[in-house]
Amino acid sequence: MDIYKYDVYRGPNIGIYSKVNDSFLFLPSGFAQTKAKTLAGYLKAEYLLVSVANTRVIGTLMALNNHGMLLPGTSSAYEVEYLKKATKLNVTVLDTKHSALGNLICANDRGAVVSPKIPKEALKTIQDALGVETIQKKVAGYHQAGAMICANSVGGIIHPETDEDDIREVSDILKVKVEPATINGGIPYVSSGILANNKAVVVGNLTNGPEIMMLTRAFSDI
């Protein structure tokens, strides 16, 4: 699986401002189209320029896989309807006080890890929207499970201080091997600096050689 380095708004935090599945790359409204085309080309996806809750931090607010999308209750009716029509995905607004769903939920097409901060009564909505089984757990002691893990259907990476039992449990629910890693020169909150679908991986431009080696191993489809 190819791994590319890129930047968003002249910074390495590409996972904060964007989100991707196999079909669509979601980028902030007003994003430069030349850069959007380059990034979409790496990921072999169609790009859409959108907002979520009238902000640019799409990756922080959106949970996504190839089955569906979860948006916070602060999203506007226009945003929700546009995303439904443009993607034909199962777009669902999660009725919870927490808006940073991308930081709280990590999902691939096989499972999802959900923050314990999300109310248990919301789990069925999450399962139905994304079409996967879920578990609730902290990762490396943090409630922000979505910020600590990035996974596709090939492999995944996780906060480097996660203990072996938790890595095994996360791997079991996502049904891929998940490995400890950092991004962007030592950042442990891995989803802030990576985009991964089942075609390619793009990381922030500060990601160094040893980190690329870790990513190559984690997302190897051999």
C-alpha positions as a Python dict, from the first residue, in 0.01 Angstrom:
ca = {
    (1, 'M'): (0, 0, 0),
    (2, 'D'): (147, 335, -106),
    (3, 'I'): (222, 596, 162),
    (4, 'Y'): (243, 965, 70),
    (5, 'K'): (338, 1279, 264),
    (6, 'Y'): (128, 1594, 228),
    (7, 'D'): (19, 1907, 413),
    (8, 'V'): (-307, 2091, 472),
    (9, 'Y'): (-306, 2466, 532),
    (10, 'R'): (75, 2449, 532),
    (11, 'G'): (69, 2219, 834),
    (12, 'P'): (96, 1845, 901),
    (13, 'N'): (-241, 1794, 1074),
    (14, 'I'): (-421, 1652, 774),
    (15, 'G'): (-644, 1427, 985),
    (16, 'I'): (-795, 1722, 1169),
    (17, 'Y'): (-919, 1897, 856),
    (18, 'S'): (-1013, 1602, 635),
    (19, 'K'): (-1170, 1256, 635),
    (20, 'V'): (-1167, 975, 378),
    (21, 'N'): (-1324, 644, 284),
    (22, 'D'): (-1276, 443, -35),
    (23, 'S'): (-1513, 662, -238),
    (24, 'F'): (-1488, 1014, -98),
    (25, 'L'): (-1232, 1256, 40),
    (26, 'F'): (-1399, 1527, 249),
    (27, 'L'): (-1214, 1859, 258),
    (28, 'P'): (-1313, 2200, 397),
    (29, 'S'): (-1516, 2441, 186),
    (30, 'G'): (-1282, 2683, 12),
    (31, 'F'): (-991, 2438, 6),
    (32, 'A'): (-761, 2491, -293),
    (33, 'Q'): (-885, 2273, -577),
    (34, 'T'): (-536, 2198, -710),
    (35, 'K'): (-434, 2058, -371),
    (36, 'A'): (-767, 1877, -339),
    (37, 'K'): (-710, 1705, -673),
    (38, 'T'): (-359, 1598, -571),
    (39, 'L'): (-472, 1457, -238),
    (40, 'A'): (-774, 1284, -392),
    (41, 'G'): (-543, 1136, -655),
    (42, 'Y'): (-323, 978, -389),
    (43, 'L'): (-627, 822, -219),
    (44, 'K'): (-806, 736, -544),
    (45, 'A'): (-1126, 899, -420),
    (46, 'E'): (-1362, 1174, -532),
    (47, 'Y'): (-1316, 1492, -330),
    (48, 'L'): (-1603, 1693, -186),
    (49, 'L'): (-1563, 2039, -33),
    (50, 'V'): (-1791, 2055, 271),
    (51, 'S'): (-1833, 2198, 618),
    (52, 'V'): (-1945, 2027, 938),
    (53, 'A'): (-2110, 2243, 1206),
    (54, 'N'): (-2000, 2539, 991),
    (55, 'T'): (-1632, 2463, 1063),
    (56, 'R'): (-1325, 2334, 877),
    (57, 'V'): (-1228, 2066, 1131),
    (58, 'I'): (-1403, 1786, 943),
    (59, 'G'): (-1180, 1506, 1066),
    (60, 'T'): (-1237, 1600, 1428),
    (61, 'L'): (-1616, 1611, 1396),
    (62, 'M'): (-1699, 1326, 1153),
    (63, 'A'): (-1688, 949, 1206),
    (64, 'L'): (-1681, 754, 881),
    (65, 'N'): (-1643, 421, 704),
    (66, 'N'): (-1763, 281, 371),
    (67, 'H'): (-2109, 203, 514),
    (68, 'G'): (-2200, 530, 677),
    (69, 'M'): (-2119, 861, 839),
    (70, 'L'): (-2187, 1003, 1185),
    (71, 'L'): (-2226, 1379, 1231),
    (72, 'P'): (-2267, 1583, 1551),
    (73, 'G'): (-2592, 1745, 1651),
    (74, 'T'): (-2435, 2086, 1583),
    (75, 'S'): (-2438, 2010, 1208),
    (76, 'S'): (-2681, 2220, 1005),
    (77, 'A'): (-2975, 2065, 821),
    (78, 'Y'): (-2821, 2185, 494),
    (79, 'E'): (-2491, 2007, 565),
    (80, 'V'): (-2667, 1682, 652),
    (81, 'E'): (-2889, 1688, 343),
    (82, 'Y'): (-2601, 1778, 113),
    (83, 'L'): (-2387, 1490, 242),
    (84, 'K'): (-2676, 1246, 207),
    (85, 'K'): (-2740, 1347, -154),
    (86, 'A'): (-2376, 1374, -258),
    (87, 'T'): (-2258, 1045, -109),
    (88, 'K'): (-2564, 817, -82),
    (89, 'L'): (-2408, 699, 246),
    (90, 'N'): (-2608, 627, 559),
    (91, 'V'): (-2560, 976, 707),
    (92, 'T'): (-2676, 988, 1068),
    (93, 'V'): (-2676, 1270, 1324),
    (94, 'L'): (-2574, 1137, 1666),
    (95, 'D'): (-2787, 1289, 1941),
    (96, 'T'): (-2525, 1349, 2210),
    (97, 'K'): (-2373, 1654, 2378),
    (98, 'H'): (-2033, 1559, 2237),
    (99, 'S'): (-1955, 1706, 1896),
    (100, 'A'): (-1600, 1583, 1823),
    (101, 'L'): (-1714, 1243, 1698),
    (102, 'G'): (-1398, 1190, 1494),
    (103, 'N'): (-1196, 1215, 1814),
    (104, 'L'): (-1431, 981, 2001),
    (105, 'I'): (-1496, 704, 1746),
    (106, 'C'): (-1253, 503, 1534),
    (107, 'A'): (-1419, 284, 1271),
    (108, 'N'): (-1322, 70, 977),
    (109, 'D'): (-1557, -157, 779),
    (110, 'R'): (-1530, -435, 1037),
    (111, 'G'): (-1572, -270, 1375),
    (112, 'A'): (-1559, 47, 1580),
    (113, 'V'): (-1396, 159, 1904),
    (114, 'V'): (-1613, 414, 2084),
    (115, 'S'): (-1519, 644, 2369),
    (116, 'P'): (-1676, 567, 2708),
    (117, 'K'): (-1790, 932, 2706),
    (118, 'I'): (-2053, 843, 2443),
    (119, 'P'): (-2375, 734, 2620),
    (120, 'K'): (-2440, 360, 2597),
    (121, 'E'): (-2787, 425, 2455),
    (122, 'A'): (-2618, 579, 2149),
    (123, 'L'): (-2427, 260, 2064),
    (124, 'K'): (-2708, 105, 1858),
    (125, 'T'): (-2732, 421, 1649),
    (126, 'I'): (-2357, 403, 1587),
    (127, 'Q'): (-2376, 33, 1497),
    (128, 'D'): (-2668, 88, 1261),
    (129, 'A'): (-2508, 389, 1089),
    (130, 'L'): (-2168, 228, 1035),
    (131, 'G'): (-2288, -132, 997),
    (132, 'V'): (-2033, -273, 1243),
    (133, 'E'): (-1994, -412, 1594),
    (134, 'T'): (-1867, -171, 1859),
    (135, 'I'): (-1683, -173, 2189),
    (136, 'Q'): (-1642, 112, 2433),
    (137, 'K'): (-1301, 164, 2586),
    (138, 'K'): (-1032, 412, 2673),
    (139, 'V'): (-708, 390, 2475),
    (140, 'A'): (-376, 451, 2651),
    (141, 'G'): (-580, 600, 2936),
    (142, 'Y'): (-754, 853, 2711),
    (143, 'H'): (-1126, 877, 2642),
    (144, 'Q'): (-1063, 1004, 2288),
    (145, 'A'): (-1048, 663, 2117),
    (146, 'G'): (-1085, 812, 1770),
    (147, 'A'): (-783, 1037, 1816),
    (148, 'M'): (-567, 746, 1934),
    (149, 'I'): (-634, 495, 1652),
    (150, 'C'): (-641, 497, 1273),
    (151, 'A'): (-741, 181, 1085),
    (152, 'N'): (-856, 64, 745),
    (153, 'S'): (-942, -292, 639),
    (154, 'V'): (-572, -379, 598),
    (155, 'G'): (-419, -266, 927),
    (156, 'G'): (-400, 12, 1180),
    (157, 'I'): (-192, 219, 1419),
    (158, 'I'): (-252, 313, 1780),
    (159, 'H'): (-108, 541, 2051),
    (160, 'P'): (237, 402, 2141),
    (161, 'E'): (165, 380, 2515),
    (162, 'T'): (-131, 144, 2470),
    (163, 'D'): (-75, -180, 2662),
    (164, 'E'): (-72, -518, 2490),
    (165, 'D'): (-411, -633, 2622),
    (166, 'D'): (-580, -320, 2487),
    (167, 'I'): (-401, -351, 2152),
    (168, 'R'): (-527, -709, 2129),
    (169, 'E'): (-884, -603, 2213),
    (170, 'V'): (-879, -320, 1958),
    (171, 'S'): (-734, -553, 1694),
    (172, 'D'): (-1007, -806, 1767),
    (173, 'I'): (-1296, -562, 1722),
    (174, 'L'): (-1146, -397, 1410),
    (175, 'K'): (-1040, -740, 1278),
    (176, 'V'): (-701, -612, 1163),
    (177, 'K'): (-357, -610, 1323),
    (178, 'V'): (-306, -279, 1503),
    (179, 'E'): (47, -163, 1587),
    (180, 'P'): (184, 114, 1811),
    (181, 'A'): (314, 413, 1615),
    (182, 'T'): (359, 790, 1612),
    (183, 'I'): (305, 1047, 1339),
    (184, 'N'): (459, 1381, 1238),
    (185, 'G'): (786, 1338, 1426),
    (186, 'G'): (662, 1185, 1750),
    (187, 'I'): (296, 1284, 1786),
    (188, 'P'): (114, 996, 1961),
    (189, 'Y'): (-240, 1117, 1875),
    (190, 'V'): (-211, 941, 1544),
    (191, 'S'): (-538, 1029, 1372),
    (192, 'S'): (-443, 1399, 1372),
    (193, 'G'): (-185, 1343, 1102),
    (194, 'I'): (-305, 1060, 879),
    (195, 'L'): (-566, 970, 618),
    (196, 'A'): (-608, 603, 532),
    (197, 'N'): (-851, 419, 310),
    (198, 'N'): (-811, 76, 151),
    (199, 'K'): (-618, 220, -143),
    (200, 'A'): (-346, 438, 11),
    (201, 'V'): (-222, 620, 321),
    (202, 'V'): (-136, 990, 339),
    (203, 'V'): (51, 1133, 638),
    (204, 'G'): (154, 1479, 750),
    (205, 'N'): (471, 1620, 600),
    (206, 'L'): (663, 1608, 930),
    (207, 'T'): (637, 1228, 945),
    (208, 'N'): (993, 1094, 950),
    (209, 'G'): (1166, 790, 805),
    (210, 'P'): (1135, 558, 1108),
    (211, 'E'): (764, 646, 1131),
    (212, 'I'): (715, 567, 762),
    (213, 'M'): (875, 228, 830),
    (214, 'M'): (627, 166, 1116),
    (215, 'L'): (338, 268, 891),
    (216, 'T'): (460, 46, 608),
    (217, 'R'): (459, -252, 844),
    (218, 'A'): (123, -163, 1001),
    (219, 'F'): (-57, -115, 670),
    (220, 'S'): (112, -393, 477),
    (221, 'D'): (-136, -609, 284),
    (222, 'I'): (117, -888, 240),
}
